[in-house]
PDB file of C-alpha atoms in Angstrom:
ATOM      1  CA  UNK A   9      14.238  17.943-104.255  1.00 81.00           C
ATOM      2  CA  UNK A  10      14.329  20.392-101.386  1.00 96.00           C
ATOM      3  CA  UNK A  11      12.900  19.621 -97.959  1.00 96.00           C
ATOM      4  CA  UNK A  12      10.270  22.322 -98.515  1.00 94.00           C
ATOM      5  CA  UNK A  13       9.177  20.785-101.811  1.00 95.00           C
ATOM      6  CA  UNK A  14       8.946  17.334-100.267  1.00 96.00           C
ATOM      7  CA  UNK A  15       6.978  18.665 -97.275  1.00 96.00           C
ATOM      8  CA  UNK A  16       4.500  20.407 -99.588  1.00 94.00           C
ATOM      9  CA  UNK A  17       4.090  17.347-101.810  1.00 96.00           C
ATOM     10  CA  UNK A  18       3.492  15.071 -98.811  1.00 97.00           C
ATOM     11  CA  UNK A  19       0.983  17.451 -97.269  1.00 96.00           C
ATOM     12  CA  UNK A  20      -0.849  17.829-100.595  1.00 95.00           C
ATOM     13  CA  UNK A  21      -0.978  14.034-100.983  1.00 97.00           C
ATOM     14  CA  UNK A  22      -2.390  13.724 -97.451  1.00 97.00           C
ATOM     15  CA  UNK A  23      -5.032  16.364 -98.227  1.00 95.00           C
ATOM     16  CA  UNK A  24      -5.927  14.579-101.465  1.00 96.00           C
ATOM     17  CA  UNK A  25      -6.349  11.291 -99.613  1.00 97.00           C
ATOM     18  CA  UNK A  26      -8.518  12.947 -96.968  1.00 96.00           C
ATOM     19  CA  UNK A  27     -10.737  14.493 -99.640  1.00 94.00           C
ATOM     20  CA  UNK A  28     -11.068  11.118-101.352  1.00 96.00           C
ATOM     21  CA  UNK A  29     -12.204   9.614 -98.019  1.00 96.00           C
ATOM     22  CA  UNK A  30     -14.690  12.451 -97.613  1.00 94.00           C
ATOM     23  CA  UNK A  31     -15.995  11.851-101.120  1.00 93.00           C
ATOM     24  CA  UNK A  32     -16.389   8.128-100.427  1.00 95.00           C
ATOM     25  CA  UNK A  33     -18.259   8.932 -97.208  1.00 93.00           C
ATOM     26  CA  UNK A  34     -20.868  10.862 -99.176  1.00 92.00           C
ATOM     27  CA  UNK A  35     -22.225   7.850-101.040  1.00 91.00           C
ATOM     28  CA  UNK A  36     -26.000   7.757-100.551  1.00 91.00           C
ATOM     29  CA  UNK A  37     -26.239  11.074 -98.717  1.00 90.00           C
ATOM     30  CA  UNK A  38     -29.183  11.559 -96.419  1.00 89.00           C
ATOM     31  CA  UNK A  39     -30.581  15.074 -96.006  1.00 85.00           C
ATOM     32  CA  UNK A  40     -28.798  15.319 -92.648  1.00 87.00           C
ATOM     33  CA  UNK A  41     -25.533  14.101 -94.191  1.00 90.00           C
ATOM     34  CA  UNK A  42     -25.850  16.656 -96.997  1.00 89.00           C
ATOM     35  CA  UNK A  43     -26.283  19.457 -94.461  1.00 86.00           C
ATOM     36  CA  UNK A  44     -23.248  18.285 -92.500  1.00 88.00           C
ATOM     37  CA  UNK A  45     -21.170  18.135 -95.689  1.00 91.00           C
ATOM     38  CA  UNK A  46     -22.246  21.612 -96.782  1.00 89.00           C
ATOM     39  CA  UNK A  47     -21.360  22.956 -93.327  1.00 88.00           C
ATOM     40  CA  UNK A  48     -17.943  21.276 -93.540  1.00 90.00           C
ATOM     41  CA  UNK A  49     -17.340  22.931 -96.903  1.00 90.00           C
ATOM     42  CA  UNK A  50     -18.490  26.376 -95.814  1.00 86.00           C
ATOM     43  CA  UNK A  51     -19.796  27.031 -92.349  1.00 79.00           C
ATOM     44  CA  UNK A  52     -20.170  30.792 -92.731  1.00 71.00           C
ATOM     45  CA  UNK A  53     -17.326  31.453 -90.326  1.00 70.00           C
ATOM     46  CA  UNK A  54     -13.615  30.865 -90.732  1.00 69.00           C
ATOM     47  CA  UNK A  55     -13.010  27.141 -90.542  1.00 77.00           C
ATOM     48  CA  UNK A  56     -14.885  25.611 -93.471  1.00 87.00           C
ATOM     49  CA  UNK A  57     -12.851  23.679 -96.005  1.00 91.00           C
ATOM     50  CA  UNK A  58     -13.379  26.328 -98.686  1.00 90.00           C
ATOM     51  CA  UNK A  59     -12.075  29.046 -96.369  1.00 88.00           C
ATOM     52  CA  UNK A  60      -8.984  26.977 -95.618  1.00 91.00           C
ATOM     53  CA  UNK A  61      -8.477  26.318 -99.333  1.00 93.00           C
ATOM     54  CA  UNK A  62      -8.879  30.007-100.121  1.00 91.00           C
ATOM     55  CA  UNK A  63      -6.289  30.835 -97.476  1.00 91.00           C
ATOM     56  CA  UNK A  64      -3.904  28.313 -98.988  1.00 93.00           C
ATOM     57  CA  UNK A  65      -4.339  29.868-102.421  1.00 94.00           C
ATOM     58  CA  UNK A  66      -3.814  33.345-100.960  1.00 93.00           C
ATOM     59  CA  UNK A  67      -0.593  32.171 -99.313  1.00 93.00           C
ATOM     60  CA  UNK A  68       0.821  31.171-102.707  1.00 92.00           C
ATOM     61  CA  UNK A  69       0.553  34.784-103.806  1.00 90.00           C
ATOM     62  CA  UNK A  70       2.288  36.307-100.814  1.00 89.00           C
ATOM     63  CA  UNK A  71       5.372  38.345-101.689  1.00 88.00           C
ATOM     64  CA  UNK A  72       4.593  38.275-105.412  1.00 88.00           C
ATOM     65  CA  UNK A  73       5.093  41.546-107.224  1.00 89.00           C
ATOM     66  CA  UNK A  74       1.993  43.390-108.342  1.00 86.00           C
ATOM     67  CA  UNK A  75       0.761  42.007-111.624  1.00 87.00           C
ATOM     68  CA  UNK A  76      -1.367  39.487-113.395  1.00 85.00           C
ATOM     69  CA  UNK A  77      -0.205  36.414-111.441  1.00 91.00           C
ATOM     70  CA  UNK A  78      -0.816  38.036-108.041  1.00 90.00           C
ATOM     71  CA  UNK A  79      -4.212  39.324-109.156  1.00 93.00           C
ATOM     72  CA  UNK A  80      -5.244  35.939-110.554  1.00 94.00           C
ATOM     73  CA  UNK A  81      -4.268  34.214-107.311  1.00 94.00           C
ATOM     74  CA  UNK A  82      -6.217  36.751-105.230  1.00 92.00           C
ATOM     75  CA  UNK A  83      -9.262  36.393-107.470  1.00 93.00           C
ATOM     76  CA  UNK A  84      -9.118  32.597-107.321  1.00 94.00           C
ATOM     77  CA  UNK A  85      -9.004  32.685-103.519  1.00 92.00           C
ATOM     78  CA  UNK A  86     -11.881  35.158-103.356  1.00 90.00           C
ATOM     79  CA  UNK A  87     -13.934  33.082-105.764  1.00 91.00           C
ATOM     80  CA  UNK A  88     -13.569  30.001-103.592  1.00 90.00           C
ATOM     81  CA  UNK A  89     -14.077  31.708-100.236  1.00 83.00           C
ATOM     82  CA  UNK A  90     -16.728  34.227-101.179  1.00 83.00           C
ATOM     83  CA  UNK A  91     -18.617  33.256-104.313  1.00 87.00           C
ATOM     84  CA  UNK A  92     -18.634  29.485-103.898  1.00 88.00           C
ATOM     85  CA  UNK A  93     -19.078  29.806-100.137  1.00 83.00           C
ATOM     86  CA  UNK A  94     -22.049  32.140-100.457  1.00 85.00           C
ATOM     87  CA  UNK A  95     -23.751  29.865-102.972  1.00 89.00           C
ATOM     88  CA  UNK A  96     -23.249  26.835-100.716  1.00 88.00           C
ATOM     89  CA  UNK A  97     -24.600  28.781 -97.743  1.00 84.00           C
ATOM     90  CA  UNK A  98     -27.709  29.696 -99.753  1.00 88.00           C
ATOM     91  CA  UNK A  99     -28.148  26.092-100.864  1.00 87.00           C
ATOM     92  CA  UNK A 100     -27.844  24.893 -97.267  1.00 85.00           C
ATOM     93  CA  UNK A 101     -30.452  27.431 -96.136  1.00 86.00           C
ATOM     94  CA  UNK A 102     -32.821  26.377 -98.922  1.00 87.00           C
ATOM     95  CA  UNK A 103     -32.364  22.681 -98.195  1.00 85.00           C
ATOM     96  CA  UNK A 104     -32.868  23.186 -94.471  1.00 81.00           C
ATOM     97  CA  UNK A 105     -36.092  25.112 -95.129  1.00 82.00           C
ATOM     98  CA  UNK A 106     -37.330  22.331 -97.425  1.00 78.00           C
ATOM     99  CA  UNK A 107     -36.513  19.674 -94.811  1.00 74.00           C
ATOM    100  CA  UNK A 108     -38.365  21.659 -92.147  1.00 75.00           C
ATOM    101  CA  UNK A 109     -41.499  21.681 -94.314  1.00 76.00           C
ATOM    102  CA  UNK A 110     -41.507  17.912 -94.756  1.00 66.00           C
TER     103      UNK A 110
END
């Protein structure tokens, strides 16, 4: 196993563990906790978890020749960053408006 492969596997395992801790921390979410989690996933700027994940996916397609694999990778990254991010942003806005009314 190359040093690069080992580095990637270790980093992926660390990320997996961190996401498991985040998942465990969401047990019994309060409205405030839900808002914080949604902001962590997609804050509408450039540092939400979905944006970072999309960037990671994009990086896997760098230097690939034009073709189906490169296009699929680009579309997957865009789906996570844009589509999923926009839907989470709308949900956060809706939830915040509902909380303000109560």
